[in-house]
């Protein structure tokens, strides 16, 4: 890694400015490695992809385009260089957000996501959870590993949700709204969205469900999120769609943990991560709410679409 990073920095010195001091690795990533570097008078974040991350459904061209489009909207750090083996953005002095702080910012994030979903950027990647789960299962089997017993049930639930919801126009989406990917800029207090590597054209309702479940939103936070995103009180179908997208998000996270346990070289408990999300999916499927949400979304048809 040191030799590869030195090569990247040498190229950046030619493009931007001479290196000042030593790179500092940033903590928190479970797919890639990120370094804070000073080139000339400016600070940057150099993002190095992890091993075989293309197998996770990541499209680096889509990541760059999405990050750049979001930055133009004031929603993400600016992209300053894009190399074949690294993405470079401006360094933003910031504070990481806790899930509780994310919940407090539900309206701000709803408006940010709405702006990005309705931007003109066309991403060269498609994000569809059932397809992703099929690909992940194929990779795990091809490498001689077995899928957990819960995988088939989770896969079937994901397909049912995707097929049962009223169709939504494919829009540019982030698709990975974990608390670690949301920061508050120190200079002006804005919430910024980072880590656009799973960005693709998909269902904008997934971003809402993904944000909600990954940050522990309750009923009140979900209502605030939907109202701010839609610009009006949500319908029962829209509430049901959000709940189903929360399940779909957990299905994706569980499957992601399984395939990462097969391909990743990072020190992380991917099996435990997958198990936590499988358990949440199973808990919802075992209760009466799941069928009620499906019925509500299907009965009210296009009322369940995101605005």
Short mmCIF file of C-alpha atoms in Angstrom, two decimals:
data_model
loop_
_atom_site.label_atom_id
_atom_site.label_comp_id
_atom_site.label_asym_id
_atom_site.label_seq_id
_atom_site.Cartn_x
_atom_site.Cartn_y
_atom_site.Cartn_z
CA UNK A 1 0.00 0.00 0.00
CA UNK A 2 2.82 2.46 0.85
CA UNK A 3 4.41 2.08 -2.59
CA UNK A 4 1.06 2.54 -4.35
CA UNK A 5 0.25 5.62 -2.28
CA UNK A 6 3.67 7.13 -3.00
CA UNK A 7 3.05 6.62 -6.72
CA UNK A 8 -0.33 8.35 -6.46
CA UNK A 9 1.17 11.24 -4.52
CA UNK A 10 3.93 11.66 -7.08
CA UNK A 11 1.33 12.04 -9.82
CA UNK A 12 -0.70 14.46 -7.71
CA UNK A 13 2.37 16.59 -7.06
CA UNK A 14 2.70 17.04 -10.80
CA UNK A 15 -0.99 17.91 -11.17
CA UNK A 16 -1.61 19.96 -8.02
CA UNK A 17 1.35 21.00 -5.85
CA UNK A 18 4.31 19.59 -3.89
CA UNK A 19 3.57 17.30 -0.97
CA UNK A 20 3.91 18.86 2.48
CA UNK A 21 4.48 16.54 5.43
CA UNK A 22 3.35 12.93 5.72
CA UNK A 23 -0.04 11.49 4.69
CA UNK A 24 -2.35 10.68 7.61
CA UNK A 25 -4.72 7.75 7.33
CA UNK A 26 -8.32 8.53 8.25
CA UNK A 27 -10.16 6.01 10.39
CA UNK A 28 -13.62 4.61 9.81
CA UNK A 29 -13.65 2.99 6.38
CA UNK A 30 -14.64 -0.67 5.98
CA UNK A 31 -14.25 -0.88 2.20
CA UNK A 32 -11.49 1.57 1.26
CA UNK A 33 -8.55 3.40 2.80
CA UNK A 34 -8.55 7.20 2.97
CA UNK A 35 -5.61 9.54 3.56
CA UNK A 36 -5.47 13.21 4.46
CA UNK A 37 -2.64 14.86 2.57
CA UNK A 38 -1.33 18.39 2.16
CA UNK A 39 -0.26 19.48 -1.31
CA UNK A 40 1.00 23.03 -1.46
CA UNK A 41 -1.28 25.19 0.68
CA UNK A 42 -4.33 22.94 0.39
CA UNK A 43 -5.50 19.77 2.07
CA UNK A 44 -7.07 16.83 0.28
CA UNK A 45 -8.49 13.36 0.92
CA UNK A 46 -7.00 10.60 -1.23
CA UNK A 47 -9.29 7.60 -1.46
CA UNK A 48 -7.76 4.23 -2.32
CA UNK A 49 -10.22 1.47 -3.33
CA UNK A 50 -10.05 -1.77 -1.37
CA UNK A 51 -9.33 -5.16 -2.92
CA UNK A 52 -11.90 -6.41 -5.47
CA UNK A 53 -14.38 -3.65 -4.65
CA UNK A 54 -15.67 -3.84 -8.23
CA UNK A 55 -17.27 -7.14 -7.18
CA UNK A 56 -19.46 -5.21 -4.73
CA UNK A 57 -21.26 -3.42 -7.56
CA UNK A 58 -19.10 -0.31 -7.32
CA UNK A 59 -18.56 1.75 -10.47
CA UNK A 60 -15.73 4.24 -9.96
CA UNK A 61 -16.83 6.41 -12.90
CA UNK A 62 -20.30 6.66 -11.35
CA UNK A 63 -18.73 7.51 -7.99
CA UNK A 64 -16.78 10.40 -9.48
CA UNK A 65 -19.72 11.76 -11.45
CA UNK A 66 -22.08 11.51 -8.47
CA UNK A 67 -19.60 13.14 -6.09
CA UNK A 68 -18.97 15.93 -8.58
CA UNK A 69 -22.70 16.53 -9.16
CA UNK A 70 -23.37 16.57 -5.42
CA UNK A 71 -20.49 18.99 -4.87
CA UNK A 72 -21.94 21.35 -7.47
CA UNK A 73 -25.14 21.33 -5.42
CA UNK A 74 -23.20 22.09 -2.24
CA UNK A 75 -23.88 18.62 -0.82
CA UNK A 76 -20.40 17.06 -0.93
CA UNK A 77 -16.69 17.97 -0.94
CA UNK A 78 -15.37 19.03 -4.34
CA UNK A 79 -13.57 16.49 -6.53
CA UNK A 80 -10.11 17.84 -7.31
CA UNK A 81 -8.57 14.91 -9.18
CA UNK A 82 -9.67 11.52 -10.43
CA UNK A 83 -7.02 8.92 -11.12
CA UNK A 84 -7.50 5.35 -12.26
CA UNK A 85 -6.54 4.11 -8.81
CA UNK A 86 -7.71 6.95 -6.55
CA UNK A 87 -10.30 9.65 -6.08
CA UNK A 88 -9.12 12.96 -4.62
CA UNK A 89 -11.45 15.46 -2.96
CA UNK A 90 -10.92 18.62 -1.00
CA UNK A 91 -10.47 18.10 2.73
CA UNK A 92 -13.31 19.62 4.73
CA UNK A 93 -12.81 20.33 8.42
CA UNK A 94 -15.80 18.61 9.93
CA UNK A 95 -17.37 16.65 12.74
CA UNK A 96 -18.77 13.17 12.28
CA UNK A 97 -22.48 12.85 13.03
CA UNK A 98 -23.98 10.38 15.44
CA UNK A 99 -27.24 8.68 14.42
CA UNK A 100 -29.07 10.98 16.86
CA UNK A 101 -27.55 14.03 15.16
CA UNK A 102 -28.50 12.62 11.76
CA UNK A 103 -32.08 12.26 13.00
CA UNK A 104 -32.05 15.89 14.13
CA UNK A 105 -31.00 16.82 10.57
CA UNK A 106 -33.73 14.77 8.86
CA UNK A 107 -35.28 17.75 7.07
CA UNK A 108 -31.94 19.08 5.83
CA UNK A 109 -30.97 15.66 4.51
CA UNK A 110 -34.38 15.17 2.91
CA UNK A 111 -33.96 18.38 0.95
CA UNK A 112 -30.40 17.45 0.00
CA UNK A 113 -31.46 14.04 -1.30
CA UNK A 114 -34.39 15.55 -3.19
CA UNK A 115 -32.02 17.99 -4.90
CA UNK A 116 -29.61 15.23 -5.89
CA UNK A 117 -32.36 12.87 -7.05
CA UNK A 118 -33.69 15.61 -9.29
CA UNK A 119 -30.32 16.65 -10.70
CA UNK A 120 -29.47 16.11 -14.36
CA UNK A 121 -26.53 13.75 -13.80
CA UNK A 122 -26.83 10.37 -15.54
CA UNK A 123 -24.73 7.75 -13.81
CA UNK A 124 -23.22 4.80 -15.75
CA UNK A 125 -24.36 2.31 -13.10
CA UNK A 126 -27.70 0.80 -12.10
CA UNK A 127 -28.57 0.10 -8.48
CA UNK A 128 -31.22 -2.59 -7.95
CA UNK A 129 -31.05 -4.60 -4.74
CA UNK A 130 -32.42 -7.97 -6.00
CA UNK A 131 -29.87 -7.97 -8.82
CA UNK A 132 -27.13 -7.07 -6.37
CA UNK A 133 -28.09 -9.95 -4.08
CA UNK A 134 -28.00 -12.35 -7.06
CA UNK A 135 -24.49 -11.15 -7.96
CA UNK A 136 -23.25 -11.42 -4.39
CA UNK A 137 -24.58 -14.97 -4.07
CA UNK A 138 -22.86 -15.98 -7.30
CA UNK A 139 -19.53 -14.55 -6.11
CA UNK A 140 -19.70 -16.34 -2.76
CA UNK A 141 -20.53 -19.69 -4.37
CA UNK A 142 -17.88 -19.26 -7.06
CA UNK A 143 -15.25 -18.83 -4.35
CA UNK A 144 -16.26 -22.04 -2.66
CA UNK A 145 -18.08 -20.54 0.32
CA UNK A 146 -21.59 -21.30 1.50
CA UNK A 147 -24.38 -18.78 1.87
CA UNK A 148 -25.94 -18.39 5.32
CA UNK A 149 -29.29 -20.10 5.82
CA UNK A 150 -31.00 -16.71 6.06
CA UNK A 151 -29.82 -15.61 2.62
CA UNK A 152 -32.58 -17.26 0.58
CA UNK A 153 -35.38 -15.80 2.73
CA UNK A 154 -33.80 -12.36 2.59
CA UNK A 155 -33.32 -12.61 -1.17
CA UNK A 156 -36.98 -13.57 -1.67
CA UNK A 157 -38.13 -10.67 0.51
CA UNK A 158 -36.00 -8.20 -1.45
CA UNK A 159 -37.49 -9.40 -4.74
CA UNK A 160 -41.02 -9.19 -3.38
CA UNK A 161 -40.50 -5.63 -2.16
CA UNK A 162 -38.93 -4.45 -5.42
CA UNK A 163 -41.61 -6.13 -7.53
CA UNK A 164 -44.52 -5.15 -5.27
CA UNK A 165 -43.91 -1.43 -4.97
CA UNK A 166 -45.36 0.92 -7.59
CA UNK A 167 -42.61 1.68 -10.13
CA UNK A 168 -40.49 4.77 -9.64
CA UNK A 169 -38.41 6.55 -12.26
CA UNK A 170 -34.73 5.67 -11.95
CA UNK A 171 -32.89 8.67 -10.54
CA UNK A 172 -29.30 9.27 -9.37
CA UNK A 173 -29.02 7.96 -5.80
CA UNK A 174 -26.32 7.64 -3.12
CA UNK A 175 -27.42 4.23 -1.76
CA UNK A 176 -25.09 4.10 1.27
CA UNK A 177 -26.30 6.61 3.86
CA UNK A 178 -24.56 5.24 6.92
CA UNK A 179 -23.84 7.71 9.75
CA UNK A 180 -20.14 7.58 8.86
CA UNK A 181 -20.95 8.99 5.42
CA UNK A 182 -22.62 12.10 6.83
CA UNK A 183 -20.51 14.96 8.19
CA UNK A 184 -21.11 18.50 9.41
CA UNK A 185 -18.75 21.12 8.00
CA UNK A 186 -17.05 23.16 10.69
CA UNK A 187 -17.08 26.44 8.77
CA UNK A 188 -20.78 26.82 7.96
CA UNK A 189 -22.51 23.94 9.75
CA UNK A 190 -23.81 22.27 6.57
CA UNK A 191 -24.37 18.54 6.54
CA UNK A 192 -22.37 17.02 3.68
CA UNK A 193 -22.65 13.55 2.17
CA UNK A 194 -19.46 11.64 1.41
CA UNK A 195 -18.55 8.21 0.04
CA UNK A 196 -20.47 8.08 -3.25
CA UNK A 197 -19.03 4.76 -4.42
CA UNK A 198 -22.37 2.91 -4.50
CA UNK A 199 -24.05 5.71 -6.42
CA UNK A 200 -26.16 4.64 -9.36
CA UNK A 201 -29.44 5.13 -11.13
CA UNK A 202 -32.10 3.60 -8.92
CA UNK A 203 -35.22 4.06 -6.85
CA UNK A 204 -35.00 7.30 -4.85
CA UNK A 205 -37.20 5.76 -2.15
CA UNK A 206 -34.30 3.45 -1.31
CA UNK A 207 -32.17 6.41 -0.19
CA UNK A 208 -34.92 7.46 2.23
CA UNK A 209 -35.29 3.98 3.70
CA UNK A 210 -31.52 3.51 3.79
CA UNK A 211 -31.05 6.80 5.66
CA UNK A 212 -33.87 5.94 8.06
CA UNK A 213 -32.84 2.42 9.07
CA UNK A 214 -29.11 3.08 9.18
CA UNK A 215 -29.57 6.00 11.56
CA UNK A 216 -32.20 4.55 13.86
CA UNK A 217 -35.11 6.77 12.83
CA UNK A 218 -38.39 6.23 14.64
CA UNK A 219 -41.90 7.05 13.49
CA UNK A 220 -41.55 10.77 14.24
CA UNK A 221 -38.25 11.08 12.34
CA UNK A 222 -39.65 9.13 9.39
CA UNK A 223 -42.62 11.47 9.25
CA UNK A 224 -40.35 14.52 9.27
CA UNK A 225 -38.14 12.97 6.60
CA UNK A 226 -41.05 12.21 4.25
CA UNK A 227 -42.78 15.53 4.80
CA UNK A 228 -39.61 17.49 4.03
CA UNK A 229 -38.79 15.33 1.01
CA UNK A 230 -42.28 15.44 -0.47
CA UNK A 231 -43.12 19.00 0.49
CA UNK A 232 -46.46 17.83 1.89
CA UNK A 233 -47.82 15.32 4.38
CA UNK A 234 -47.12 11.75 3.20
CA UNK A 235 -49.84 9.28 2.29
CA UNK A 236 -50.19 5.90 3.99
CA UNK A 237 -48.72 4.32 0.86
CA UNK A 238 -45.65 6.53 1.08
CA UNK A 239 -45.22 5.65 4.74
CA UNK A 240 -45.53 1.95 3.86
CA UNK A 241 -43.02 2.31 1.03
CA UNK A 242 -40.50 3.86 3.41
CA UNK A 243 -40.88 0.94 5.82
CA UNK A 244 -40.40 -1.57 2.99
CA UNK A 245 -37.31 0.28 1.81
CA UNK A 246 -35.91 0.03 5.34
CA UNK A 247 -36.25 -3.76 5.02
CA UNK A 248 -34.69 -3.66 1.54
CA UNK A 249 -31.77 -1.69 2.94
CA UNK A 250 -31.18 -4.29 5.65
CA UNK A 251 -31.33 -7.04 3.01
CA UNK A 252 -28.62 -5.28 1.04
CA UNK A 253 -26.44 -4.71 4.12
CA UNK A 254 -26.75 -8.37 5.16
CA UNK A 255 -25.75 -9.63 1.73
CA UNK A 256 -22.94 -7.07 1.55
CA UNK A 257 -21.54 -8.42 4.80
CA UNK A 258 -21.63 -11.95 3.40
CA UNK A 259 -19.75 -11.14 0.21
CA UNK A 260 -17.28 -8.89 2.01
CA UNK A 261 -16.47 -11.78 4.32
CA UNK A 262 -15.42 -13.67 1.20
CA UNK A 263 -13.43 -11.04 -0.68
CA UNK A 264 -12.20 -8.38 1.77
CA UNK A 265 -8.75 -8.26 3.37
CA UNK A 266 -9.76 -5.63 5.94
CA UNK A 267 -9.91 -6.49 9.64
CA UNK A 268 -13.63 -6.31 10.31
CA UNK A 269 -16.33 -8.64 11.64
CA UNK A 270 -18.29 -8.97 8.40
CA UNK A 271 -20.07 -12.12 9.61
CA UNK A 272 -21.34 -10.29 12.67
CA UNK A 273 -22.38 -7.32 10.53
CA UNK A 274 -24.33 -9.60 8.17
CA UNK A 275 -25.92 -11.45 11.07
CA UNK A 276 -27.21 -8.27 12.66
CA UNK A 277 -28.97 -7.27 9.45
CA UNK A 278 -30.30 -10.75 8.71
CA UNK A 279 -31.81 -10.75 12.20
CA UNK A 280 -33.58 -7.45 11.60
CA UNK A 281 -34.99 -8.64 8.29
CA UNK A 282 -36.20 -11.89 9.83
CA UNK A 283 -37.82 -10.02 12.70
CA UNK A 284 -39.85 -7.85 10.34
CA UNK A 285 -40.86 -10.77 8.13
CA UNK A 286 -42.10 -12.68 11.17
CA UNK A 287 -44.47 -9.88 12.20
CA UNK A 288 -47.78 -8.70 10.73
CA UNK A 289 -46.52 -5.29 9.61
CA UNK A 290 -44.70 -6.55 6.53
CA UNK A 291 -47.85 -7.82 4.80
CA UNK A 292 -49.71 -4.67 5.85
CA UNK A 293 -47.04 -2.50 4.24
CA UNK A 294 -47.09 -4.55 1.04
CA UNK A 295 -50.88 -4.30 0.86
CA UNK A 296 -50.88 -0.57 1.55
CA UNK A 297 -48.25 0.17 -1.10
CA UNK A 298 -49.92 -2.04 -3.70
CA UNK A 299 -53.46 -0.81 -2.97
CA UNK A 300 -52.63 2.85 -3.27
CA UNK A 301 -50.63 2.41 -6.47
CA UNK A 302 -48.71 5.42 -7.63
CA UNK A 303 -49.46 7.30 -4.40
CA UNK A 304 -46.52 5.30 -3.03
CA UNK A 305 -44.00 6.89 -5.39
CA UNK A 306 -41.43 9.35 -4.19
CA UNK A 307 -41.89 12.90 -5.45
#
